[in-house]
Tab-separated table of C-alpha atoms in Angstrom:
chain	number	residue	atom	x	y	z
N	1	UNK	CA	-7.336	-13.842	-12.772
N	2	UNK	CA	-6.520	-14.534	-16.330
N	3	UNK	CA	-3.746	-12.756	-16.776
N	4	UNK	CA	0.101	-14.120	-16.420
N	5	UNK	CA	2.999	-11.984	-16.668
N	6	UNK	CA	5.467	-12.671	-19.365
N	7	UNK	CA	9.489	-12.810	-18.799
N	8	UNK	CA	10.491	-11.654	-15.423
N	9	UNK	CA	7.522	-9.498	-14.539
N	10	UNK	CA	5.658	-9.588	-11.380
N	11	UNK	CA	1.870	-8.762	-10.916
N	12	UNK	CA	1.304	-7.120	-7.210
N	13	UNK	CA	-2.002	-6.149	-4.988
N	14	UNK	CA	-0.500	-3.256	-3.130
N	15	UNK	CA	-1.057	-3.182	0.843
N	16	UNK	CA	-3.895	-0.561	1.731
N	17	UNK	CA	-1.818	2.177	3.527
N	18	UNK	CA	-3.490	3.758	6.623
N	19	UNK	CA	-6.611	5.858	7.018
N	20	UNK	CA	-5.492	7.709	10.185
N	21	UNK	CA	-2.517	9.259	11.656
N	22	UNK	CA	-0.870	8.685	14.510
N	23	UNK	CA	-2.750	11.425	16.363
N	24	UNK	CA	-5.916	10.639	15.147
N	25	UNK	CA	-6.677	11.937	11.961
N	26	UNK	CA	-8.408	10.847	9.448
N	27	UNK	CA	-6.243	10.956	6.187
N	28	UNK	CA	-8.355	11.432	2.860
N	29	UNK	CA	-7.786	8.994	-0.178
N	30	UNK	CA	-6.110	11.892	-2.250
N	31	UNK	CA	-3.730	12.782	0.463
N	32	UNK	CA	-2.458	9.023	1.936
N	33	UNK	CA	0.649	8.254	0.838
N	34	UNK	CA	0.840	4.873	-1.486
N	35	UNK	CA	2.803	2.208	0.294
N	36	UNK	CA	5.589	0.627	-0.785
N	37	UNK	CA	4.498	-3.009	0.272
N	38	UNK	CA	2.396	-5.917	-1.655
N	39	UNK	CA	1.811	-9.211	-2.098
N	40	UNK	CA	2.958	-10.889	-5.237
N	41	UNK	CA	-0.113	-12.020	-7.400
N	42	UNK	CA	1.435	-13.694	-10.369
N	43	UNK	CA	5.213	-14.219	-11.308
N	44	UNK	CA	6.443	-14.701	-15.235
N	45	UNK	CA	8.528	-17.602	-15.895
N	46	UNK	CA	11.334	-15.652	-15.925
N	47	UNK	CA	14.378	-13.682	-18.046
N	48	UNK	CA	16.854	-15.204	-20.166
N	49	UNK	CA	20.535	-14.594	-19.791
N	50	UNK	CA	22.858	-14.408	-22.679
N	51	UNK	CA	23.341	-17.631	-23.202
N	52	UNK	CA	19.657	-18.680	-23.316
N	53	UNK	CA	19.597	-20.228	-20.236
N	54	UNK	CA	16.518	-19.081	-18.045
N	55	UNK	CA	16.958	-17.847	-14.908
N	56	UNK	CA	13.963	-18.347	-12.571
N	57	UNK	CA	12.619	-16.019	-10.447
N	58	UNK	CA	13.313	-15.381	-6.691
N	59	UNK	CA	9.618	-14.447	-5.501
N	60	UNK	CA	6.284	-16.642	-5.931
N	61	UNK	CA	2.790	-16.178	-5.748
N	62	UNK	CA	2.025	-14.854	-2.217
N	63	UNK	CA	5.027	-13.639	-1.159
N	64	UNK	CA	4.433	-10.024	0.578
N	65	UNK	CA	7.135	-7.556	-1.127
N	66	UNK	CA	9.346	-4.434	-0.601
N	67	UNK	CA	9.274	-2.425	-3.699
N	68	UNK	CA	10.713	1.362	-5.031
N	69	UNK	CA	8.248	4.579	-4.501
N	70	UNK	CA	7.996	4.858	-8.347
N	71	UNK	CA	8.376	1.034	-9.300
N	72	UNK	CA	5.980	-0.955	-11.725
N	73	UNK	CA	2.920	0.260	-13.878
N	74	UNK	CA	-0.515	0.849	-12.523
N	75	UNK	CA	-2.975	-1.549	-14.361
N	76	UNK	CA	-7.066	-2.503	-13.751
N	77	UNK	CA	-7.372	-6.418	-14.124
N	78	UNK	CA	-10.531	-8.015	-13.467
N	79	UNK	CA	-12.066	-4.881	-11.983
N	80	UNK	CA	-8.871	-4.561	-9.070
N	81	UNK	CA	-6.106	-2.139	-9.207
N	82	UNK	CA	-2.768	-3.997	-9.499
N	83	UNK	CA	0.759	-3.077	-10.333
N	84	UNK	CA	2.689	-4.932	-12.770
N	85	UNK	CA	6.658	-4.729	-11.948
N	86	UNK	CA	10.180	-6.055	-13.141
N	87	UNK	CA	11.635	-8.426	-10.662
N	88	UNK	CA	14.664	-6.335	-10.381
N	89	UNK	CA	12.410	-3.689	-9.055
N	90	UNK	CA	11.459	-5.648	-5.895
N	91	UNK	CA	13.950	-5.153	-2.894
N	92	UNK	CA	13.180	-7.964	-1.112
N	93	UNK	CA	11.028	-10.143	0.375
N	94	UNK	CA	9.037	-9.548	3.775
N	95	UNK	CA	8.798	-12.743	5.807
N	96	UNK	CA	4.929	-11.875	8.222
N	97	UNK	CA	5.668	-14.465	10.442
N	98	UNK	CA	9.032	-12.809	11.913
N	99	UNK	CA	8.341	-9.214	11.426
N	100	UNK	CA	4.793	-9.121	12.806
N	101	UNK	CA	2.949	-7.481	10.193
N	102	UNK	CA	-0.249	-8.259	9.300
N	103	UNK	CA	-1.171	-8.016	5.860
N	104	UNK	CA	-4.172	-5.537	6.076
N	105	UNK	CA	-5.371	-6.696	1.859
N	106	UNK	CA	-5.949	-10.008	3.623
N	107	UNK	CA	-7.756	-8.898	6.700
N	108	UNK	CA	-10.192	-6.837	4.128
N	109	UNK	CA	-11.116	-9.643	2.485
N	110	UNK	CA	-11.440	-12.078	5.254
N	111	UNK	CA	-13.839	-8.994	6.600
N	112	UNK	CA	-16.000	-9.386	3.740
């Protein structure tokens, strides 16, 4: 990707959210709720505070997020939909290896 986020923006590949329901059914791309989870792509250097000292970020480049319903901007980069974000948008940071989740982006690509 050429592309690198300026200030304290974040660049995030949302998680694909599921194609059926619990009972079975197959849920159409219109209808699926977007979720809420990613995995941080690119970070900005970071904001500056008021006395021109920079304050780095707290994520990094493959870090899998928490993040608002409506947070970020939808943007096409190299052909992939991405979201571009302030860091203050982010609610925290999902650690895999505790929690159990798999990161299904990953297991896509692996598949291809």
């Amino acid at each position: 990707m050429k592309f690198r986020p300026l200030h304290d923006r974040v660049v995030v590949r949302r998680a694909e959210g599921d194609t059926k329901s619990k009972g079975g059914i197959i849920i159409p791309d219109n209808a699926r709720e977007k979720p809420q989870e990613g995995e941080v792509i690119a970070v900005g250097p970071g904001a500056r505070d008021e006395s021109g000292a920079l304050i780095v970020p707290d994520v990094k480049a493959g870090d899998f997020i928490l993040f608002g319903k409506w947070s970020g901007t939808e943007v096409k980069i190299d052909g992939e939909d991405l979201l571009i974000m302030k860091e203050a948008d982010i609610m925290g940071i999902i650690d895999k290896s505790e929690t159990g989740i798999v990161d299904k982006t990953m297991a896509v690509k692996n598949a291809a």
